[in-house]
GROMACS .gro file of C-alpha atoms in nm:
model
  393
    1UNK     CA    1  -8.453  -3.988   7.108
    2UNK     CA    2  -8.348  -3.693   6.886
    3UNK     CA    3  -8.023  -3.583   6.904
    4UNK     CA    4  -7.926  -3.220   7.064
    5UNK     CA    5  -7.699  -3.027   6.884
    6UNK     CA    6  -7.515  -2.738   7.055
    7UNK     CA    7  -7.625  -2.420   6.967
    8UNK     CA    8  -7.532  -2.258   6.693
    9UNK     CA    9  -7.676  -1.996   6.442
   10UNK     CA   10  -7.833  -2.078   6.166
   11UNK     CA   11  -7.786  -1.824   5.830
   12UNK     CA   12  -8.143  -1.778   5.687
   13UNK     CA   13  -8.232  -1.888   5.358
   14UNK     CA   14  -8.249  -1.636   5.078
   15UNK     CA   15  -8.062  -1.333   4.974
   16UNK     CA   16  -8.028  -1.066   5.271
   17UNK     CA   17  -8.049  -0.684   5.178
   18UNK     CA   18  -7.659  -0.642   5.217
   19UNK     CA   19  -7.599  -0.958   4.977
   20UNK     CA   20  -7.788  -0.774   4.722
   21UNK     CA   21  -7.649  -0.427   4.765
   22UNK     CA   22  -7.298  -0.635   4.737
   23UNK     CA   23  -7.369  -0.824   4.411
   24UNK     CA   24  -7.552  -0.561   4.272
   25UNK     CA   25  -7.215  -0.307   4.322
   26UNK     CA   26  -6.984  -0.574   4.222
   27UNK     CA   27  -7.217  -0.634   3.853
   28UNK     CA   28  -7.196  -0.245   3.847
   29UNK     CA   29  -6.802  -0.234   3.877
   30UNK     CA   30  -6.791  -0.532   3.633
   31UNK     CA   31  -6.962  -0.309   3.388
   32UNK     CA   32  -6.792  -0.058   3.431
   33UNK     CA   33  -6.439  -0.213   3.379
   34UNK     CA   34  -6.564  -0.389   3.080
   35UNK     CA   35  -6.710  -0.050   2.942
   36UNK     CA   36  -6.343   0.152   3.013
   37UNK     CA   37  -6.140  -0.139   2.868
   38UNK     CA   38  -6.380  -0.170   2.559
   39UNK     CA   39  -6.358   0.215   2.481
   40UNK     CA   40  -5.969   0.210   2.578
   41UNK     CA   41  -5.927  -0.085   2.364
   42UNK     CA   42  -5.694   0.096   2.121
   43UNK     CA   43  -5.473   0.201   2.431
   44UNK     CA   44  -5.457  -0.137   2.552
   45UNK     CA   45  -5.388  -0.320   2.210
   46UNK     CA   46  -5.123  -0.060   2.141
   47UNK     CA   47  -4.948  -0.149   2.506
   48UNK     CA   48  -4.966  -0.502   2.440
   49UNK     CA   49  -4.728  -0.458   2.135
   50UNK     CA   50  -4.560  -0.216   2.357
   51UNK     CA   51  -4.484  -0.519   2.564
   52UNK     CA   52  -4.417  -0.769   2.300
   53UNK     CA   53  -4.158  -0.536   2.143
   54UNK     CA   54  -4.041  -0.483   2.520
   55UNK     CA   55  -3.959  -0.875   2.541
   56UNK     CA   56  -3.776  -0.888   2.252
   57UNK     CA   57  -3.554  -0.575   2.327
   58UNK     CA   58  -3.503  -0.724   2.668
   59UNK     CA   59  -3.322  -1.040   2.492
   60UNK     CA   60  -3.098  -0.833   2.310
   61UNK     CA   61  -3.012  -0.584   2.651
   62UNK     CA   62  -2.927  -0.964   2.801
   63UNK     CA   63  -2.658  -1.008   2.557
   64UNK     CA   64  -2.551  -0.673   2.618
   65UNK     CA   65  -2.488  -0.728   2.979
   66UNK     CA   66  -2.217  -0.957   2.900
   67UNK     CA   67  -2.005  -0.636   2.803
   68UNK     CA   68  -2.084  -0.515   3.139
   69UNK     CA   69  -2.308  -0.218   2.944
   70UNK     CA   70  -2.602  -0.111   3.209
   71UNK     CA   71  -2.944  -0.252   3.083
   72UNK     CA   72  -3.124   0.152   3.063
   73UNK     CA   73  -2.850   0.208   2.820
   74UNK     CA   74  -2.838  -0.120   2.618
   75UNK     CA   75  -3.202  -0.111   2.596
   76UNK     CA   76  -3.197   0.265   2.450
   77UNK     CA   77  -2.913   0.122   2.222
   78UNK     CA   78  -3.100  -0.155   2.055
   79UNK     CA   79  -3.445   0.043   2.025
   80UNK     CA   80  -3.211   0.347   1.851
   81UNK     CA   81  -3.000   0.115   1.645
   82UNK     CA   82  -3.311  -0.069   1.495
   83UNK     CA   83  -3.498   0.237   1.425
   84UNK     CA   84  -3.119   0.379   1.270
   85UNK     CA   85  -3.142   0.054   1.060
   86UNK     CA   86  -3.492   0.080   0.951
   87UNK     CA   87  -3.449   0.477   0.838
   88UNK     CA   88  -3.125   0.388   0.657
   89UNK     CA   89  -3.283   0.129   0.458
   90UNK     CA   90  -3.596   0.341   0.391
   91UNK     CA   91  -3.364   0.636   0.275
   92UNK     CA   92  -3.137   0.422   0.058
   93UNK     CA   93  -3.456   0.256  -0.133
   94UNK     CA   94  -3.678   0.559  -0.090
   95UNK     CA   95  -3.593   0.689  -0.468
   96UNK     CA   96  -3.693   0.365  -0.624
   97UNK     CA   97  -3.994   0.284  -0.396
   98UNK     CA   98  -4.135   0.671  -0.479
   99UNK     CA   99  -4.058   0.583  -0.801
  100UNK     CA  100  -4.252   0.235  -0.839
  101UNK     CA  101  -4.538   0.328  -0.569
  102UNK     CA  102  -4.607   0.590  -0.820
  103UNK     CA  103  -4.607   0.347  -1.108
  104UNK     CA  104  -4.837   0.111  -0.886
  105UNK     CA  105  -5.093   0.365  -0.821
  106UNK     CA  106  -5.125   0.463  -1.190
  107UNK     CA  107  -5.104   0.124  -1.354
  108UNK     CA  108  -5.310  -0.083  -1.107
  109UNK     CA  109  -5.649   0.084  -1.217
  110UNK     CA  110  -5.518  -0.037  -1.544
  111UNK     CA  111  -5.439  -0.377  -1.491
  112UNK     CA  112  -5.791  -0.407  -1.277
  113UNK     CA  113  -5.963  -0.283  -1.596
  114UNK     CA  114  -5.785  -0.549  -1.821
  115UNK     CA  115  -5.905  -0.791  -1.551
  116UNK     CA  116  -6.254  -0.718  -1.615
  117UNK     CA  117  -6.212  -0.726  -1.965
  118UNK     CA  118  -6.090  -1.070  -1.942
  119UNK     CA  119  -6.346  -1.190  -1.747
  120UNK     CA  120  -6.578  -1.057  -1.951
  121UNK     CA  121  -6.442  -1.236  -2.229
  122UNK     CA  122  -6.463  -1.556  -2.029
  123UNK     CA  123  -6.848  -1.454  -1.867
  124UNK     CA  124  -7.009  -1.779  -1.963
  125UNK     CA  125  -6.779  -2.039  -1.781
  126UNK     CA  126  -6.628  -2.042  -1.424
  127UNK     CA  127  -6.466  -1.714  -1.441
  128UNK     CA  128  -6.812  -1.592  -1.494
  129UNK     CA  129  -6.946  -1.728  -1.190
  130UNK     CA  130  -6.707  -1.635  -0.980
  131UNK     CA  131  -6.656  -1.316  -1.079
  132UNK     CA  132  -7.007  -1.229  -1.169
  133UNK     CA  133  -7.149  -0.973  -1.446
  134UNK     CA  134  -6.886  -0.708  -1.409
  135UNK     CA  135  -7.094  -0.433  -1.625
  136UNK     CA  136  -7.428  -0.373  -1.701
  137UNK     CA  137  -7.392  -0.424  -2.143
  138UNK     CA  138  -7.533  -0.687  -2.260
  139UNK     CA  139  -7.397  -1.005  -2.398
  140UNK     CA  140  -7.238  -0.970  -2.757
  141UNK     CA  141  -7.488  -1.241  -2.911
  142UNK     CA  142  -7.807  -1.049  -2.735
  143UNK     CA  143  -7.743  -0.731  -2.930
  144UNK     CA  144  -7.870  -0.935  -3.250
  145UNK     CA  145  -8.200  -1.023  -3.076
  146UNK     CA  146  -8.283  -0.688  -2.885
  147UNK     CA  147  -8.315  -0.478  -3.172
  148UNK     CA  148  -8.506  -0.168  -3.126
  149UNK     CA  149  -8.542  -0.289  -2.800
  150UNK     CA  150  -8.172  -0.209  -2.727
  151UNK     CA  151  -8.228   0.175  -2.670
  152UNK     CA  152  -8.455   0.091  -2.373
  153UNK     CA  153  -8.217  -0.161  -2.247
  154UNK     CA  154  -7.917   0.152  -2.267
  155UNK     CA  155  -8.107   0.246  -1.966
  156UNK     CA  156  -7.991  -0.036  -1.731
  157UNK     CA  157  -7.621  -0.002  -1.806
  158UNK     CA  158  -7.581   0.239  -1.548
  159UNK     CA  159  -7.699  -0.019  -1.285
  160UNK     CA  160  -7.390  -0.262  -1.338
  161UNK     CA  161  -7.069  -0.074  -1.197
  162UNK     CA  162  -6.712  -0.142  -1.352
  163UNK     CA  163  -6.512  -0.406  -1.119
  164UNK     CA  164  -6.272  -0.113  -1.064
  165UNK     CA  165  -6.536   0.081  -0.915
  166UNK     CA  166  -6.651  -0.212  -0.687
  167UNK     CA  167  -6.313  -0.281  -0.559
  168UNK     CA  168  -6.262   0.107  -0.487
  169UNK     CA  169  -6.575   0.104  -0.291
  170UNK     CA  170  -6.504  -0.239  -0.070
  171UNK     CA  171  -6.146  -0.106  -0.016
  172UNK     CA  172  -6.287   0.248   0.095
  173UNK     CA  173  -6.511   0.055   0.347
  174UNK     CA  174  -6.243  -0.164   0.477
  175UNK     CA  175  -6.049   0.114   0.515
  176UNK     CA  176  -6.258   0.322   0.717
  177UNK     CA  177  -6.346   0.009   0.911
  178UNK     CA  178  -6.003  -0.135   0.983
  179UNK     CA  179  -5.755   0.185   1.000
  180UNK     CA  180  -5.990   0.446   1.165
  181UNK     CA  181  -5.661   0.584   1.334
  182UNK     CA  182  -5.484   0.653   1.069
  183UNK     CA  183  -5.719   0.944   0.991
  184UNK     CA  184  -5.538   1.103   1.272
  185UNK     CA  185  -5.129   1.142   1.242
  186UNK     CA  186  -5.115   1.253   1.565
  187UNK     CA  187  -5.282   0.913   1.664
  188UNK     CA  188  -5.016   0.756   1.501
  189UNK     CA  189  -4.710   0.918   1.614
  190UNK     CA  190  -4.883   0.883   1.987
  191UNK     CA  191  -4.922   0.488   1.941
  192UNK     CA  192  -4.541   0.470   1.794
  193UNK     CA  193  -4.439   0.628   2.092
  194UNK     CA  194  -4.602   0.445   2.374
  195UNK     CA  195  -4.469   0.147   2.180
  196UNK     CA  196  -4.098   0.286   2.159
  197UNK     CA  197  -4.116   0.390   2.523
  198UNK     CA  198  -4.304   0.060   2.673
  199UNK     CA  199  -3.997  -0.143   2.465
  200UNK     CA  200  -3.738   0.068   2.620
  201UNK     CA  201  -3.840   0.047   2.983
  202UNK     CA  202  -3.972  -0.299   2.966
  203UNK     CA  203  -3.625  -0.364   2.825
  204UNK     CA  204  -3.401  -0.180   3.084
  205UNK     CA  205  -3.547  -0.361   3.353
  206UNK     CA  206  -3.793  -0.664   3.302
  207UNK     CA  207  -3.746  -0.770   3.707
  208UNK     CA  208  -3.946  -0.418   3.851
  209UNK     CA  209  -4.270  -0.527   3.601
  210UNK     CA  210  -4.265  -0.907   3.656
  211UNK     CA  211  -4.211  -0.863   4.058
  212UNK     CA  212  -4.473  -0.614   4.039
  213UNK     CA  213  -4.706  -0.873   3.883
  214UNK     CA  214  -4.649  -1.142   4.107
  215UNK     CA  215  -4.762  -0.944   4.423
  216UNK     CA  216  -5.103  -0.963   4.268
  217UNK     CA  217  -5.126  -1.362   4.327
  218UNK     CA  218  -5.151  -1.514   4.665
  219UNK     CA  219  -4.784  -1.640   4.802
  220UNK     CA  220  -4.885  -2.025   4.737
  221UNK     CA  221  -4.969  -1.960   4.388
  222UNK     CA  222  -4.676  -1.723   4.313
  223UNK     CA  223  -4.423  -1.962   4.159
  224UNK     CA  224  -4.670  -2.155   3.950
  225UNK     CA  225  -4.786  -1.802   3.798
  226UNK     CA  226  -4.405  -1.713   3.729
  227UNK     CA  227  -4.384  -2.018   3.555
  228UNK     CA  228  -4.677  -1.955   3.326
  229UNK     CA  229  -4.549  -1.582   3.285
  230UNK     CA  230  -4.237  -1.668   3.205
  231UNK     CA  231  -4.321  -1.935   2.936
  232UNK     CA  232  -4.579  -1.662   2.794
  233UNK     CA  233  -4.252  -1.393   2.770
  234UNK     CA  234  -4.041  -1.703   2.563
  235UNK     CA  235  -4.326  -1.792   2.332
  236UNK     CA  236  -4.390  -1.410   2.262
  237UNK     CA  237  -4.016  -1.355   2.208
  238UNK     CA  238  -3.982  -1.650   1.957
  239UNK     CA  239  -4.255  -1.563   1.752
  240UNK     CA  240  -4.163  -1.177   1.732
  241UNK     CA  241  -3.831  -1.254   1.645
  242UNK     CA  242  -3.969  -1.529   1.379
  243UNK     CA  243  -4.171  -1.260   1.223
  244UNK     CA  244  -3.927  -1.040   1.178
  245UNK     CA  245  -3.697  -1.261   1.049
  246UNK     CA  246  -3.985  -1.424   0.809
  247UNK     CA  247  -4.064  -1.049   0.710
  248UNK     CA  248  -3.715  -0.983   0.574
  249UNK     CA  249  -3.698  -1.335   0.418
  250UNK     CA  250  -4.068  -1.326   0.247
  251UNK     CA  251  -3.958  -0.966   0.169
  252UNK     CA  252  -3.632  -1.019  -0.046
  253UNK     CA  253  -3.735  -1.337  -0.205
  254UNK     CA  254  -4.066  -1.203  -0.316
  255UNK     CA  255  -3.905  -0.893  -0.457
  256UNK     CA  256  -3.666  -1.130  -0.649
  257UNK     CA  257  -3.910  -1.350  -0.785
  258UNK     CA  258  -4.107  -1.037  -0.913
  259UNK     CA  259  -3.821  -0.920  -1.093
  260UNK     CA  260  -3.701  -1.252  -1.195
  261UNK     CA  261  -4.108  -1.245  -1.372
  262UNK     CA  262  -4.069  -0.918  -1.506
  263UNK     CA  263  -4.338  -0.779  -1.298
  264UNK     CA  264  -4.360  -0.394  -1.229
  265UNK     CA  265  -4.308  -0.222  -0.938
  266UNK     CA  266  -4.152  -0.523  -0.795
  267UNK     CA  267  -3.925  -0.340  -0.546
  268UNK     CA  268  -4.287  -0.194  -0.409
  269UNK     CA  269  -4.473  -0.491  -0.412
  270UNK     CA  270  -4.199  -0.727  -0.242
  271UNK     CA  271  -4.141  -0.466   0.050
  272UNK     CA  272  -4.521  -0.457   0.076
  273UNK     CA  273  -4.517  -0.870   0.080
  274UNK     CA  274  -4.279  -0.805   0.384
  275UNK     CA  275  -4.480  -0.575   0.626
  276UNK     CA  276  -4.773  -0.760   0.588
  277UNK     CA  277  -4.610  -1.085   0.655
  278UNK     CA  278  -4.635  -0.916   1.070
  279UNK     CA  279  -4.987  -1.055   0.980
  280UNK     CA  280  -5.003  -1.434   0.973
  281UNK     CA  281  -5.258  -1.599   0.707
  282UNK     CA  282  -5.432  -1.289   0.617
  283UNK     CA  283  -5.124  -1.092   0.497
  284UNK     CA  284  -4.976  -1.282   0.269
  285UNK     CA  285  -5.331  -1.294   0.083
  286UNK     CA  286  -5.348  -0.926   0.108
  287UNK     CA  287  -4.983  -0.893  -0.013
  288UNK     CA  288  -5.081  -1.126  -0.329
  289UNK     CA  289  -5.359  -0.946  -0.462
  290UNK     CA  290  -5.189  -0.631  -0.617
  291UNK     CA  291  -4.913  -0.863  -0.734
  292UNK     CA  292  -5.152  -1.083  -0.940
  293UNK     CA  293  -5.335  -0.778  -1.071
  294UNK     CA  294  -5.014  -0.584  -1.200
  295UNK     CA  295  -4.922  -0.928  -1.364
  296UNK     CA  296  -5.235  -0.863  -1.563
  297UNK     CA  297  -5.073  -0.547  -1.755
  298UNK     CA  298  -4.839  -0.830  -1.934
  299UNK     CA  299  -5.095  -1.103  -1.967
  300UNK     CA  300  -5.310  -1.346  -1.768
  301UNK     CA  301  -5.049  -1.603  -1.803
  302UNK     CA  302  -4.813  -1.388  -1.614
  303UNK     CA  303  -5.033  -1.339  -1.343
  304UNK     CA  304  -5.128  -1.704  -1.338
  305UNK     CA  305  -4.698  -1.744  -1.283
  306UNK     CA  306  -4.732  -1.445  -1.000
  307UNK     CA  307  -5.030  -1.623  -0.774
  308UNK     CA  308  -4.819  -1.967  -0.837
  309UNK     CA  309  -4.490  -1.825  -0.709
  310UNK     CA  310  -4.688  -1.651  -0.404
  311UNK     CA  311  -4.810  -1.978  -0.330
  312UNK     CA  312  -4.469  -2.137  -0.335
  313UNK     CA  313  -4.309  -1.891  -0.125
  314UNK     CA  314  -4.594  -1.925   0.150
  315UNK     CA  315  -4.574  -2.284   0.105
  316UNK     CA  316  -4.184  -2.320   0.191
  317UNK     CA  317  -4.208  -2.065   0.482
  318UNK     CA  318  -4.505  -2.273   0.646
  319UNK     CA  319  -4.319  -2.602   0.577
  320UNK     CA  320  -3.952  -2.474   0.642
  321UNK     CA  321  -3.872  -2.170   0.761
  322UNK     CA  322  -4.153  -2.121   1.017
  323UNK     CA  323  -4.126  -2.476   1.192
  324UNK     CA  324  -3.775  -2.391   1.184
  325UNK     CA  325  -3.757  -2.063   1.334
  326UNK     CA  326  -4.052  -2.184   1.581
  327UNK     CA  327  -3.875  -2.518   1.681
  328UNK     CA  328  -3.962  -2.555   2.064
  329UNK     CA  329  -4.247  -2.315   2.012
  330UNK     CA  330  -4.627  -2.338   2.034
  331UNK     CA  331  -4.800  -2.369   1.688
  332UNK     CA  332  -5.109  -2.243   1.729
  333UNK     CA  333  -5.370  -2.478   1.502
  334UNK     CA  334  -5.427  -2.287   1.171
  335UNK     CA  335  -5.843  -2.284   1.218
  336UNK     CA  336  -5.788  -2.098   1.580
  337UNK     CA  337  -5.545  -1.886   1.419
  338UNK     CA  338  -5.809  -1.784   1.122
  339UNK     CA  339  -6.123  -1.737   1.384
  340UNK     CA  340  -5.935  -1.551   1.657
  341UNK     CA  341  -5.763  -1.308   1.367
  342UNK     CA  342  -6.159  -1.296   1.206
  343UNK     CA  343  -6.287  -1.194   1.572
  344UNK     CA  344  -6.044  -0.935   1.658
  345UNK     CA  345  -6.027  -0.775   1.331
  346UNK     CA  346  -6.447  -0.759   1.370
  347UNK     CA  347  -6.421  -0.653   1.728
  348UNK     CA  348  -6.091  -0.406   1.723
  349UNK     CA  349  -6.014  -0.333   1.348
  350UNK     CA  350  -5.653  -0.349   1.212
  351UNK     CA  351  -5.500  -0.337   1.580
  352UNK     CA  352  -5.687  -0.666   1.708
  353UNK     CA  353  -5.582  -0.803   1.369
  354UNK     CA  354  -5.168  -0.747   1.458
  355UNK     CA  355  -5.256  -0.855   1.832
  356UNK     CA  356  -5.490  -1.195   1.758
  357UNK     CA  357  -5.184  -1.424   1.737
  358UNK     CA  358  -4.977  -1.335   1.970
  359UNK     CA  359  -5.267  -1.292   2.217
  360UNK     CA  360  -5.391  -1.670   2.051
  361UNK     CA  361  -5.033  -1.804   2.146
  362UNK     CA  362  -5.036  -1.637   2.520
  363UNK     CA  363  -5.391  -1.811   2.590
  364UNK     CA  364  -5.238  -2.164   2.460
  365UNK     CA  365  -4.959  -2.151   2.672
  366UNK     CA  366  -5.187  -2.023   2.998
  367UNK     CA  367  -5.461  -2.301   2.894
  368UNK     CA  368  -5.202  -2.567   2.827
  369UNK     CA  369  -5.017  -2.498   3.212
  370UNK     CA  370  -5.327  -2.408   3.425
  371UNK     CA  371  -5.553  -2.634   3.282
  372UNK     CA  372  -5.452  -2.924   3.097
  373UNK     CA  373  -5.182  -2.985   3.314
  374UNK     CA  374  -5.307  -2.861   3.658
  375UNK     CA  375  -5.664  -2.975   3.617
  376UNK     CA  376  -5.679  -3.232   3.355
  377UNK     CA  377  -5.373  -3.388   3.435
  378UNK     CA  378  -5.232  -3.443   3.107
  379UNK     CA  379  -4.825  -3.377   3.018
  380UNK     CA  380  -4.884  -3.118   2.757
  381UNK     CA  381  -4.590  -2.962   2.587
  382UNK     CA  382  -4.429  -2.813   2.254
  383UNK     CA  383  -4.422  -2.993   1.941
  384UNK     CA  384  -4.074  -3.097   1.990
  385UNK     CA  385  -4.135  -3.233   2.362
  386UNK     CA  386  -4.416  -3.427   2.229
  387UNK     CA  387  -4.175  -3.569   1.973
  388UNK     CA  388  -3.880  -3.660   2.191
  389UNK     CA  389  -4.131  -3.857   2.447
  390UNK     CA  390  -4.294  -4.047   2.170
  391UNK     CA  391  -3.940  -4.170   2.041
  392UNK     CA  392  -3.829  -4.260   2.391
  393UNK     CA  393  -4.146  -4.460   2.429
   0.00000   0.00000   0.00000
């Protein structure tokens, strides 16, 4: 005997017209949002930098509130003091930097020419396999066998470009790709002003933006979302402070080492190393290249000493300074760091390269707390927490 169910409406199989329209509208809306985000990516990356510096300003304002200084005034004082220190330091070293920058600009091509000549002299071994033929001139041992054919071969000498020209073309192409915003002074000034004002406003009242962000989540999820965003803010603040301290330390140590080695334009190269330290992994390599090239002005041996010195500085930083400053923080795996920097640089240029590591650190916190702990059930924590649990076990 068949079971008789109560009357109920069964939804017909397949998609109805309004389902198709709703899905199409959702797909179009998502496409428009993605296109807008892609079009305005420089603005969003600049805003992220402003939020990043705002977290650091907020930490400084928290210390000023202990002296009953209002947060708005404290945020302005922190930013103005920081800018004043930068301007004062720049004004004090400006004459030296200006003179050494001119020397660096004039002497760097000469050092590249010496590097090219040295590579040509060692063109048969490993150096030749690395640099390749730097000019179209024949090798010295081949000139005797060419004889009467030397004149036709001279037509091919224009095919090979000198090392300096090749480097210049590569750098000009990279500059147009990575630094397109430098072609407009107004764009640079606008980006700096956005970062400054965002840092001031976030440092003055971070709770206002935190409450507004929490209202986007359901009530039952606000507590966990607040924990995740608080952990992100802590990691980003610690990362930024670590990078600023590392920039000062690396700049000072690099300048001292280059002065001891007798490398020309040591102050300019040291400041360049400190500034590029803000970009992990890639920045130290970019700062080492001109220093090694300047070492070739004296001898290849000095260039080797400069390369070894840069390697030693980075080794000490990665194994002593950064672990000490980032104690208890999130240490991104080197492979993920390099891949994220390469991807962000390809997609968004220099701004993406600057934001790659802090965005990766924030993503690691979210994945650890929402997926590893919330879904998998694994108790994940910082390196310090893992070591403490292992010791207690």
